[in-house]
Amino acid sequence: MFKKAAEVKSQQRLSGADRKKLRRTVAARFPNASDADIDSLLPPKAEITVSKYPNRILVYCVEGAHPMFFDIDGRGTEILPTVYALWKVPELLPAFWLKGGEVSRYVLGGADLMFPGVYIPAEGLPNFLAGEPWAVKVPGNPAPIAVGLTMMSATEASKAGLRGKALKISHYYGDTLWESVENPYVPNAGFFEDVVFEDPAFVSACEASDSCEGDVSVDDGNAVNNEEIGDVVDVKDDQSAGAASTALTDEANEITEQLVSGLGDLKMNETDATDELNAVDQHSLSIEDVDALLDKCLLQALHTTVKENDLPMSGSSLWSGHVLPCRPSGVTLDIKKSSYKKLSKWLQAKASAGLISVKEDKHKKEVTLFSVNRSHPDYESFRPEKKKAVKGGQSTVTQGIHDGQAPKVFELSEVYKPSVHVNPIFISVGVELGKFFSAPEASDIVFQYVEKQSLVKPTDRSMVTLDATLCDALYKGAIKKGSTYPTEIHKKDLGSTFISRMQAHHRVTRGSETVIRKGGLKPIQIMTERRQGNKKVTKLSGLESFLIDAEALSSELQKKFACSTTVAELPGKKGLEVLVQGGVIDDLAKHLIEQYRIPKRYIEVLDKTKK
């Protein structure tokens, strides 16, 4: 689900009522969670944002923290915790234990979990039904690595001989949702880049207390053997299948040895990793250093990536899309560790210094950047680095439309399909029916027929004599009863007359997507009207014909014009329209022409506010 990067369609803060509704949904969905657990995952007074992804997926994130829950269908019936939530409350979900840490390599590669890779206790599987949320854990490590929905019930699994899919993985450690935050982290030293093993600290604590309830040990005889390993995972695509097949072939003979005799080396590596983490902590930045780094990153962004045509820009877009990518590689930049503590206070301080001008929306509690003073002494004295800014720690999952302003390739053309009238002409020259032809290609077909049948008039080479087939193709059904059919036609009229007897279509290509629709292309309509006194609203409709996503455009315009935008369904299910606050009719037309390459002739503008 989050294996491939996807752009956020829209993002907004939840109201107080919606936050309470979310807490009730979580409490009902996960009965194992206590009130204290829910408070730790969704603090009552914390701001919560919801991000809308393609296919109606919703992601709920505590502001200033990490995503905690995601909703598969957007209706609250299939809400699941993220690994960040499970690391806070590991017992929020029941869990399948893998037969060994090496199996996690394939789960973290995007494969669904198969029963042959699951540890089965002596008393058999616990009771569960199909479609229940379960987590996945590694022996010796209490932190879940993935979450998903069961594919069959325990009874069905037993009848199937414990073969087939156990869990359809929806989200796992290392996917784009995990990477989407500014500071992705791992819960313990057992987590590596592409595999998870036991946690040395947890194992030591277990050995000391001699009681690890619910834990599965590799010594229980559940390590994956060479005969079973091919059935452990189900790879979802060809690329993953090839990688998994190669990995299984190369590593099958080494797995048992790695799981038993390699534990000593593994613990040594984990110790090294812990030492590195401690070294980073020892070199943490002071408040003064963070303030200086913030200023440097801002100036670098203002010089290199913030353009005048991008303004106005929300503070969150400036931070995530421009300031963070300019930080040095490997350095964490946290506004809370500065003297300003909040993004809004930092930007207002820069505005007070005269470097930028901002405006705060007290209702949305967000600051918007309106202009940059490029003659400010700090701006003029700063020398930006020439190297390309590295967007470390940022995934396209959290990038808005603003980060991808470069317009996709757009092509628009009129095409024609043979109709019953002209089919005999195409058949005669041996051209396959059912295809689409441009106007020049269609015209060339009829002239091929003329040449094949030698219909050019010998005494006047500019005229074409009409035989029965060509006459029917051009005029049958178009001539009034009692009128005489023409016997010849001028060459300059032949092509256009022939094309008019074909079925007109239009082909639209944007990026890698192409559609062909019947009839002529309807233009985009931009209309401004008054609502409730002197308030203006601008409507855009007809976007579907040009393969423009209404939700994405709405989000983009909200950032560009720093105004409220909504998407509504047109009456009669005739598509969607975007409503933009204010009379921005000319700016919208310019934006569509420049960013989406819409020809001016296909934009209809109507201003109802002018008398």
Short mmCIF file of N, CA and C in Angstrom, two decimals, residues 386-549:
data_model
loop_
_atom_site.label_atom_id
_atom_site.label_comp_id
_atom_site.label_asym_id
_atom_site.label_seq_id
_atom_site.Cartn_x
_atom_site.Cartn_y
_atom_site.Cartn_z
N LYS A 386 26.92 25.93 -4.02
CA LYS A 386 26.64 25.62 -5.41
C LYS A 386 26.11 24.22 -5.62
N LYS A 387 26.38 23.34 -4.65
CA LYS A 387 25.91 21.96 -4.81
C LYS A 387 24.40 21.93 -4.71
N LYS A 388 23.82 20.92 -5.36
CA LYS A 388 22.37 20.76 -5.37
C LYS A 388 21.90 20.35 -3.98
N ALA A 389 20.82 21.00 -3.52
CA ALA A 389 20.29 20.69 -2.20
C ALA A 389 19.83 19.25 -2.14
N VAL A 390 20.24 18.55 -1.07
CA VAL A 390 19.86 17.16 -0.90
C VAL A 390 18.59 17.09 -0.08
N LYS A 391 17.57 16.46 -0.61
CA LYS A 391 16.30 16.35 0.11
C LYS A 391 16.32 15.14 1.00
N GLY A 392 17.26 15.15 1.97
CA GLY A 392 17.37 14.00 2.85
C GLY A 392 16.22 13.95 3.82
N GLY A 393 15.79 12.70 4.13
CA GLY A 393 14.73 12.51 5.09
C GLY A 393 13.37 12.90 4.59
N GLN A 394 13.23 13.21 3.30
CA GLN A 394 11.94 13.62 2.79
C GLN A 394 11.51 12.67 1.72
N SER A 395 10.28 12.22 1.79
CA SER A 395 9.73 11.29 0.82
C SER A 395 8.66 11.97 0.03
N THR A 396 8.43 11.49 -1.19
CA THR A 396 7.37 12.06 -2.00
C THR A 396 6.01 11.76 -1.44
N VAL A 397 5.93 10.91 -0.41
CA VAL A 397 4.64 10.68 0.23
C VAL A 397 4.12 11.95 0.86
N THR A 398 5.03 12.79 1.43
CA THR A 398 4.59 13.98 2.12
C THR A 398 4.74 15.24 1.29
N GLN A 399 5.22 15.15 0.09
CA GLN A 399 5.38 16.33 -0.73
C GLN A 399 4.04 16.72 -1.33
N GLY A 400 3.76 18.00 -1.34
CA GLY A 400 2.54 18.46 -1.98
C GLY A 400 2.78 18.74 -3.44
N ILE A 401 1.79 19.33 -4.08
CA ILE A 401 1.90 19.65 -5.49
C ILE A 401 2.99 20.69 -5.71
N HIS A 402 3.23 21.52 -4.67
CA HIS A 402 4.20 22.60 -4.81
C HIS A 402 5.57 22.07 -5.17
N ASP A 403 5.96 20.92 -4.65
CA ASP A 403 7.30 20.38 -4.90
C ASP A 403 7.43 19.78 -6.29
N GLY A 404 6.34 19.66 -7.02
CA GLY A 404 6.40 19.09 -8.36
C GLY A 404 5.74 20.00 -9.37
N GLN A 405 6.12 21.30 -9.37
CA GLN A 405 5.45 22.28 -10.20
C GLN A 405 5.73 22.11 -11.69
N ALA A 406 6.81 21.41 -12.04
CA ALA A 406 7.12 21.25 -13.45
C ALA A 406 5.98 20.55 -14.16
N PRO A 407 5.38 21.18 -15.18
CA PRO A 407 4.21 20.59 -15.82
C PRO A 407 4.56 19.32 -16.57
N LYS A 408 3.66 18.37 -16.53
CA LYS A 408 3.86 17.14 -17.28
C LYS A 408 3.68 17.41 -18.76
N VAL A 409 4.22 16.54 -19.60
CA VAL A 409 4.07 16.67 -21.04
C VAL A 409 2.58 16.60 -21.37
N PHE A 410 2.11 17.57 -22.16
CA PHE A 410 0.69 17.62 -22.50
C PHE A 410 0.55 17.71 -24.02
N GLU A 411 -0.28 16.84 -24.55
CA GLU A 411 -0.54 16.83 -25.99
C GLU A 411 -2.04 16.72 -26.21
N LEU A 412 -2.50 17.45 -27.21
CA LEU A 412 -3.92 17.46 -27.55
C LEU A 412 -4.06 17.36 -29.05
N SER A 413 -4.88 16.44 -29.53
CA SER A 413 -5.04 16.27 -30.98
C SER A 413 -6.43 15.75 -31.29
N GLU A 414 -6.91 16.09 -32.50
CA GLU A 414 -8.18 15.58 -32.99
C GLU A 414 -7.91 14.33 -33.84
N VAL A 415 -8.65 13.29 -33.59
CA VAL A 415 -8.50 12.04 -34.34
C VAL A 415 -9.87 11.59 -34.83
N TYR A 416 -9.86 10.71 -35.82
CA TYR A 416 -11.11 10.29 -36.46
C TYR A 416 -11.13 8.78 -36.61
N LYS A 417 -12.33 8.23 -36.45
CA LYS A 417 -12.53 6.79 -36.57
C LYS A 417 -13.43 6.50 -37.77
N PRO A 418 -13.10 5.50 -38.59
CA PRO A 418 -13.93 5.18 -39.76
C PRO A 418 -15.37 4.87 -39.35
N SER A 419 -16.32 5.42 -40.08
CA SER A 419 -17.74 5.14 -39.86
C SER A 419 -18.24 4.18 -40.94
N VAL A 420 -19.49 3.79 -40.82
CA VAL A 420 -20.07 2.87 -41.79
C VAL A 420 -20.06 3.46 -43.20
N HIS A 421 -20.08 4.78 -43.31
CA HIS A 421 -20.09 5.43 -44.63
C HIS A 421 -18.76 5.24 -45.37
N VAL A 422 -17.64 5.35 -44.65
CA VAL A 422 -16.33 5.34 -45.31
C VAL A 422 -15.61 4.00 -45.18
N ASN A 423 -16.21 3.05 -44.49
CA ASN A 423 -15.56 1.74 -44.32
C ASN A 423 -15.14 1.11 -45.64
N PRO A 424 -15.99 1.15 -46.72
CA PRO A 424 -15.59 0.53 -48.00
C PRO A 424 -14.31 1.13 -48.58
N ILE A 425 -14.06 2.41 -48.33
CA ILE A 425 -12.84 3.05 -48.83
C ILE A 425 -11.62 2.48 -48.13
N PHE A 426 -11.70 2.34 -46.80
CA PHE A 426 -10.58 1.78 -46.03
C PHE A 426 -10.32 0.32 -46.42
N ILE A 427 -11.39 -0.43 -46.59
CA ILE A 427 -11.23 -1.84 -46.96
C ILE A 427 -10.60 -1.96 -48.33
N SER A 428 -10.97 -1.08 -49.24
CA SER A 428 -10.45 -1.15 -50.60
C SER A 428 -8.95 -0.92 -50.67
N VAL A 429 -8.43 -0.03 -49.81
CA VAL A 429 -6.99 0.26 -49.85
C VAL A 429 -6.22 -0.60 -48.86
N GLY A 430 -6.94 -1.54 -48.17
CA GLY A 430 -6.26 -2.48 -47.28
C GLY A 430 -5.86 -1.92 -45.94
N VAL A 431 -6.58 -0.92 -45.44
CA VAL A 431 -6.28 -0.33 -44.14
C VAL A 431 -7.23 -0.92 -43.11
N GLU A 432 -6.68 -1.29 -41.94
CA GLU A 432 -7.46 -1.94 -40.90
C GLU A 432 -8.45 -0.97 -40.28
N LEU A 433 -9.68 -1.45 -40.09
CA LEU A 433 -10.71 -0.65 -39.45
C LEU A 433 -10.53 -0.68 -37.93
N GLY A 434 -11.18 0.22 -37.23
CA GLY A 434 -11.14 0.22 -35.77
C GLY A 434 -10.03 1.06 -35.20
N LYS A 435 -9.14 1.59 -36.05
CA LYS A 435 -8.07 2.45 -35.57
C LYS A 435 -8.49 3.92 -35.64
N PHE A 436 -7.68 4.77 -35.04
CA PHE A 436 -7.93 6.20 -35.09
C PHE A 436 -6.90 6.85 -36.01
N PHE A 437 -7.35 7.86 -36.74
CA PHE A 437 -6.50 8.51 -37.74
C PHE A 437 -6.54 10.01 -37.54
N SER A 438 -5.39 10.64 -37.75
CA SER A 438 -5.36 12.10 -37.76
C SER A 438 -5.97 12.59 -39.06
N ALA A 439 -6.24 13.89 -39.16
CA ALA A 439 -6.85 14.45 -40.37
C ALA A 439 -5.96 14.21 -41.61
N PRO A 440 -4.65 14.45 -41.53
CA PRO A 440 -3.81 14.18 -42.71
C PRO A 440 -3.80 12.70 -43.10
N GLU A 441 -3.80 11.81 -42.10
CA GLU A 441 -3.80 10.36 -42.40
C GLU A 441 -5.11 9.95 -43.06
N ALA A 442 -6.23 10.48 -42.58
CA ALA A 442 -7.52 10.15 -43.18
C ALA A 442 -7.61 10.67 -44.60
N SER A 443 -7.14 11.89 -44.79
CA SER A 443 -7.15 12.47 -46.14
C SER A 443 -6.28 11.66 -47.10
N ASP A 444 -5.15 11.16 -46.60
CA ASP A 444 -4.27 10.35 -47.44
C ASP A 444 -4.94 9.04 -47.86
N ILE A 445 -5.81 8.49 -47.00
CA ILE A 445 -6.52 7.24 -47.33
C ILE A 445 -7.40 7.43 -48.55
N VAL A 446 -8.17 8.51 -48.56
CA VAL A 446 -9.10 8.71 -49.68
C VAL A 446 -8.35 9.00 -50.97
N PHE A 447 -7.21 9.68 -50.88
CA PHE A 447 -6.43 9.94 -52.10
C PHE A 447 -5.75 8.66 -52.60
N GLN A 448 -5.42 7.75 -51.68
CA GLN A 448 -4.92 6.43 -52.12
C GLN A 448 -5.98 5.70 -52.93
N TYR A 449 -7.22 5.80 -52.45
CA TYR A 449 -8.32 5.15 -53.18
C TYR A 449 -8.48 5.78 -54.56
N VAL A 450 -8.42 7.11 -54.63
CA VAL A 450 -8.55 7.81 -55.92
C VAL A 450 -7.46 7.37 -56.88
N GLU A 451 -6.24 7.26 -56.37
CA GLU A 451 -5.13 6.84 -57.23
C GLU A 451 -5.29 5.39 -57.66
N LYS A 452 -5.73 4.54 -56.74
CA LYS A 452 -5.90 3.12 -57.06
C LYS A 452 -6.97 2.90 -58.13
N GLN A 453 -8.05 3.66 -58.05
CA GLN A 453 -9.15 3.52 -59.00
C GLN A 453 -9.00 4.44 -60.22
N SER A 454 -7.91 5.22 -60.27
CA SER A 454 -7.65 6.14 -61.40
C SER A 454 -8.85 7.07 -61.63
N LEU A 455 -9.25 7.80 -60.56
CA LEU A 455 -10.44 8.64 -60.64
C LEU A 455 -10.13 10.10 -60.93
N VAL A 456 -8.86 10.47 -61.08
CA VAL A 456 -8.53 11.85 -61.43
C VAL A 456 -8.99 12.11 -62.87
N LYS A 457 -9.69 13.22 -63.06
CA LYS A 457 -10.26 13.55 -64.38
C LYS A 457 -9.13 13.90 -65.35
N PRO A 458 -9.02 13.20 -66.48
CA PRO A 458 -7.90 13.44 -67.40
C PRO A 458 -7.87 14.86 -67.96
N THR A 459 -9.05 15.44 -68.20
CA THR A 459 -9.08 16.77 -68.83
C THR A 459 -8.86 17.90 -67.83
N ASP A 460 -9.07 17.60 -66.50
CA ASP A 460 -8.86 18.60 -65.46
C ASP A 460 -8.31 17.89 -64.23
N ARG A 461 -6.98 17.98 -64.06
CA ARG A 461 -6.31 17.22 -63.01
C ARG A 461 -6.69 17.69 -61.60
N SER A 462 -7.38 18.81 -61.47
CA SER A 462 -7.79 19.29 -60.14
C SER A 462 -9.12 18.69 -59.71
N MET A 463 -9.77 17.94 -60.60
CA MET A 463 -11.07 17.35 -60.28
C MET A 463 -10.95 15.83 -60.17
N VAL A 464 -11.84 15.25 -59.31
CA VAL A 464 -11.88 13.81 -59.11
C VAL A 464 -13.26 13.30 -59.51
N THR A 465 -13.30 12.31 -60.37
CA THR A 465 -14.56 11.70 -60.78
C THR A 465 -15.04 10.75 -59.68
N LEU A 466 -16.31 10.80 -59.34
CA LEU A 466 -16.85 9.98 -58.26
C LEU A 466 -17.43 8.69 -58.81
N ASP A 467 -16.85 7.55 -58.38
CA ASP A 467 -17.49 6.28 -58.70
C ASP A 467 -18.56 6.00 -57.64
N ALA A 468 -19.27 4.87 -57.76
CA ALA A 468 -20.39 4.60 -56.86
C ALA A 468 -19.94 4.51 -55.40
N THR A 469 -18.79 3.84 -55.20
CA THR A 469 -18.31 3.65 -53.82
C THR A 469 -17.92 4.97 -53.18
N LEU A 470 -17.15 5.80 -53.90
CA LEU A 470 -16.71 7.08 -53.34
C LEU A 470 -17.88 8.04 -53.18
N CYS A 471 -18.84 8.00 -54.11
CA CYS A 471 -20.00 8.88 -54.03
C CYS A 471 -20.84 8.55 -52.79
N ASP A 472 -21.03 7.25 -52.54
CA ASP A 472 -21.79 6.86 -51.35
C ASP A 472 -21.06 7.26 -50.08
N ALA A 473 -19.73 7.10 -50.10
CA ALA A 473 -18.94 7.45 -48.92
C ALA A 473 -19.06 8.93 -48.58
N LEU A 474 -19.14 9.78 -49.59
CA LEU A 474 -19.16 11.22 -49.36
C LEU A 474 -20.55 11.80 -49.18
N TYR A 475 -21.57 11.20 -49.84
CA TYR A 475 -22.85 11.90 -49.89
C TYR A 475 -24.07 11.06 -49.51
N LYS A 476 -23.97 9.75 -49.38
CA LYS A 476 -25.14 8.94 -49.09
C LYS A 476 -25.74 9.34 -47.74
N GLY A 477 -27.02 9.68 -47.79
CA GLY A 477 -27.72 10.12 -46.59
C GLY A 477 -27.59 11.60 -46.32
N ALA A 478 -26.72 12.28 -47.04
CA ALA A 478 -26.52 13.71 -46.84
C ALA A 478 -27.20 14.55 -47.92
N ILE A 479 -27.65 13.89 -48.99
CA ILE A 479 -28.31 14.58 -50.10
C ILE A 479 -29.82 14.45 -49.94
N LYS A 480 -30.54 15.56 -50.07
CA LYS A 480 -31.99 15.53 -49.94
C LYS A 480 -32.61 14.68 -51.05
N LYS A 481 -33.76 14.11 -50.70
CA LYS A 481 -34.48 13.31 -51.69
C LYS A 481 -34.87 14.18 -52.88
N GLY A 482 -34.69 13.60 -54.05
CA GLY A 482 -35.02 14.33 -55.28
C GLY A 482 -33.85 15.10 -55.84
N SER A 483 -32.79 15.30 -55.03
CA SER A 483 -31.61 16.02 -55.51
C SER A 483 -30.69 15.05 -56.26
N THR A 484 -29.92 15.57 -57.18
CA THR A 484 -29.00 14.77 -57.98
C THR A 484 -27.65 14.65 -57.27
N TYR A 485 -27.11 13.45 -57.24
CA TYR A 485 -25.80 13.24 -56.63
C TYR A 485 -24.71 13.84 -57.50
N PRO A 486 -23.69 14.45 -56.90
CA PRO A 486 -22.57 14.98 -57.70
C PRO A 486 -21.84 13.86 -58.44
N THR A 487 -21.23 14.19 -59.52
CA THR A 487 -20.46 13.20 -60.29
C THR A 487 -18.95 13.45 -60.17
N GLU A 488 -18.58 14.59 -59.63
CA GLU A 488 -17.16 14.90 -59.44
C GLU A 488 -17.01 15.88 -58.29
N ILE A 489 -15.77 15.99 -57.76
CA ILE A 489 -15.46 16.88 -56.64
C ILE A 489 -14.06 17.43 -56.82
N HIS A 490 -13.86 18.66 -56.37
CA HIS A 490 -12.54 19.29 -56.46
C HIS A 490 -11.61 18.66 -55.43
N LYS A 491 -10.36 18.52 -55.79
CA LYS A 491 -9.39 17.89 -54.88
C LYS A 491 -9.28 18.60 -53.53
N LYS A 492 -9.39 19.95 -53.56
CA LYS A 492 -9.24 20.69 -52.30
C LYS A 492 -10.40 20.45 -51.34
N ASP A 493 -11.55 19.96 -51.86
CA ASP A 493 -12.70 19.68 -51.02
C ASP A 493 -12.81 18.20 -50.64
N LEU A 494 -12.06 17.35 -51.34
CA LEU A 494 -12.21 15.91 -51.13
C LEU A 494 -11.82 15.49 -49.72
N GLY A 495 -10.65 15.96 -49.23
CA GLY A 495 -10.18 15.54 -47.92
C GLY A 495 -11.12 15.96 -46.80
N SER A 496 -11.54 17.23 -46.79
CA SER A 496 -12.41 17.72 -45.72
C SER A 496 -13.78 17.06 -45.75
N THR A 497 -14.32 16.81 -46.94
CA THR A 497 -15.62 16.15 -47.05
C THR A 497 -15.53 14.72 -46.54
N PHE A 498 -14.45 14.04 -46.88
CA PHE A 498 -14.26 12.65 -46.44
C PHE A 498 -14.13 12.59 -44.91
N ILE A 499 -13.37 13.52 -44.34
CA ILE A 499 -13.17 13.54 -42.88
C ILE A 499 -14.48 13.84 -42.16
N SER A 500 -15.32 14.70 -42.74
CA SER A 500 -16.59 15.03 -42.10
C SER A 500 -17.53 13.85 -42.01
N ARG A 501 -17.27 12.79 -42.80
CA ARG A 501 -18.11 11.60 -42.77
C ARG A 501 -17.59 10.56 -41.77
N MET A 502 -16.48 10.86 -41.11
CA MET A 502 -15.92 9.96 -40.10
C MET A 502 -16.37 10.41 -38.71
N GLN A 503 -16.15 9.54 -37.71
CA GLN A 503 -16.52 9.85 -36.33
C GLN A 503 -15.39 10.65 -35.67
N ALA A 504 -15.72 11.87 -35.23
CA ALA A 504 -14.71 12.75 -34.64
C ALA A 504 -14.44 12.35 -33.19
N HIS A 505 -13.19 12.29 -32.81
CA HIS A 505 -12.76 12.03 -31.44
C HIS A 505 -11.65 13.02 -31.10
N HIS A 506 -11.24 13.05 -29.85
CA HIS A 506 -10.08 13.83 -29.45
C HIS A 506 -9.20 12.99 -28.52
N ARG A 507 -7.89 13.13 -28.69
CA ARG A 507 -6.91 12.40 -27.88
C ARG A 507 -6.19 13.38 -26.97
N VAL A 508 -6.18 13.07 -25.67
CA VAL A 508 -5.50 13.91 -24.68
C VAL A 508 -4.44 13.08 -23.99
N THR A 509 -3.22 13.60 -23.95
CA THR A 509 -2.10 12.93 -23.28
C THR A 509 -1.49 13.87 -22.26
N ARG A 510 -1.41 13.40 -21.02
CA ARG A 510 -0.72 14.16 -19.97
C ARG A 510 0.19 13.20 -19.23
N GLY A 511 1.49 13.42 -19.36
CA GLY A 511 2.45 12.50 -18.77
C GLY A 511 2.37 11.16 -19.47
N SER A 512 2.18 10.10 -18.71
CA SER A 512 2.08 8.75 -19.28
C SER A 512 0.64 8.32 -19.51
N GLU A 513 -0.31 9.20 -19.20
CA GLU A 513 -1.73 8.85 -19.33
C GLU A 513 -2.28 9.42 -20.63
N THR A 514 -3.01 8.59 -21.37
CA THR A 514 -3.63 9.00 -22.63
C THR A 514 -5.06 8.50 -22.67
N VAL A 515 -5.98 9.36 -23.09
CA VAL A 515 -7.37 8.96 -23.27
C VAL A 515 -7.87 9.47 -24.62
N ILE A 516 -8.79 8.71 -25.19
CA ILE A 516 -9.45 9.12 -26.44
C ILE A 516 -10.94 9.14 -26.16
N ARG A 517 -11.58 10.28 -26.43
CA ARG A 517 -13.01 10.42 -26.17
C ARG A 517 -13.73 10.84 -27.44
N LYS A 518 -14.97 10.43 -27.54
CA LYS A 518 -15.78 10.72 -28.72
C LYS A 518 -16.23 12.18 -28.70
N GLY A 519 -16.34 12.76 -29.89
CA GLY A 519 -16.80 14.14 -30.01
C GLY A 519 -15.68 15.15 -29.89
N GLY A 520 -16.07 16.42 -29.93
CA GLY A 520 -15.09 17.49 -29.80
C GLY A 520 -14.72 17.72 -28.35
N LEU A 521 -13.62 18.42 -28.13
CA LEU A 521 -13.12 18.68 -26.78
C LEU A 521 -13.83 19.90 -26.20
N LYS A 522 -14.47 19.71 -25.04
CA LYS A 522 -15.16 20.82 -24.39
C LYS A 522 -14.16 21.65 -23.59
N PRO A 523 -14.27 22.96 -23.63
CA PRO A 523 -13.30 23.82 -22.94
C PRO A 523 -13.48 23.82 -21.43
N ILE A 524 -12.45 24.27 -20.73
CA ILE A 524 -12.53 24.50 -19.28
C ILE A 524 -13.28 25.81 -19.05
N GLN A 525 -14.20 25.81 -18.13
CA GLN A 525 -14.97 27.02 -17.82
C GLN A 525 -14.48 27.61 -16.50
N ILE A 526 -14.16 28.89 -16.52
CA ILE A 526 -13.78 29.63 -15.31
C ILE A 526 -14.79 30.74 -15.13
N MET A 527 -15.51 30.71 -14.02
CA MET A 527 -16.58 31.68 -13.79
C MET A 527 -16.48 32.26 -12.39
N THR A 528 -16.57 33.59 -12.31
CA THR A 528 -16.57 34.28 -11.02
C THR A 528 -17.96 34.84 -10.76
N GLU A 529 -18.46 34.64 -9.53
CA GLU A 529 -19.76 35.16 -9.16
C GLU A 529 -19.73 35.64 -7.72
N ARG A 530 -20.74 36.42 -7.35
CA ARG A 530 -20.83 36.95 -5.99
C ARG A 530 -21.66 36.02 -5.11
N ARG A 531 -21.26 35.93 -3.85
CA ARG A 531 -22.00 35.15 -2.88
C ARG A 531 -22.06 35.91 -1.56
N GLN A 532 -23.24 36.00 -0.99
CA GLN A 532 -23.42 36.63 0.32
C GLN A 532 -22.79 38.02 0.37
N GLY A 533 -23.43 38.93 -0.30
CA GLY A 533 -22.95 40.31 -0.29
C GLY A 533 -21.87 40.54 -1.31
N ASN A 534 -20.71 40.96 -0.83
CA ASN A 534 -19.63 41.34 -1.75
C ASN A 534 -18.57 40.26 -1.90
N LYS A 535 -18.81 39.05 -1.33
CA LYS A 535 -17.83 37.99 -1.43
C LYS A 535 -17.86 37.38 -2.82
N LYS A 536 -16.67 37.10 -3.33
CA LYS A 536 -16.55 36.49 -4.66
C LYS A 536 -16.03 35.07 -4.56
N VAL A 537 -16.46 34.23 -5.48
CA VAL A 537 -15.94 32.87 -5.58
C VAL A 537 -15.74 32.55 -7.06
N THR A 538 -14.67 31.88 -7.36
CA THR A 538 -14.34 31.51 -8.74
C THR A 538 -14.46 30.00 -8.89
N LYS A 539 -15.19 29.56 -9.93
CA LYS A 539 -15.43 28.14 -10.17
C LYS A 539 -14.68 27.67 -11.41
N LEU A 540 -14.11 26.49 -11.31
CA LEU A 540 -13.47 25.85 -12.46
C LEU A 540 -14.16 24.52 -12.71
N SER A 541 -14.54 24.26 -13.95
CA SER A 541 -15.15 22.98 -14.30
C SER A 541 -14.63 22.54 -15.66
N GLY A 542 -14.86 21.26 -15.97
CA GLY A 542 -14.37 20.71 -17.23
C GLY A 542 -12.93 20.25 -17.18
N LEU A 543 -12.40 20.04 -15.96
CA LEU A 543 -10.99 19.66 -15.80
C LEU A 543 -10.73 18.23 -16.26
N GLU A 544 -11.74 17.35 -16.12
CA GLU A 544 -11.55 15.93 -16.45
C GLU A 544 -11.14 15.73 -17.90
N SER A 545 -11.66 16.57 -18.80
CA SER A 545 -11.35 16.42 -20.23
C SER A 545 -9.87 16.59 -20.51
N PHE A 546 -9.17 17.33 -19.64
CA PHE A 546 -7.75 17.61 -19.85
C PHE A 546 -6.87 16.82 -18.87
N LEU A 547 -7.46 15.78 -18.24
CA LEU A 547 -6.73 14.89 -17.32
C LEU A 547 -6.09 15.67 -16.17
N ILE A 548 -6.84 16.62 -15.63
CA ILE A 548 -6.37 17.39 -14.48
C ILE A 548 -7.11 16.90 -13.25
N ASP A 549 -6.39 16.51 -12.22
CA ASP A 549 -6.97 16.02 -10.99
C ASP A 549 -7.51 17.21 -10.19
#
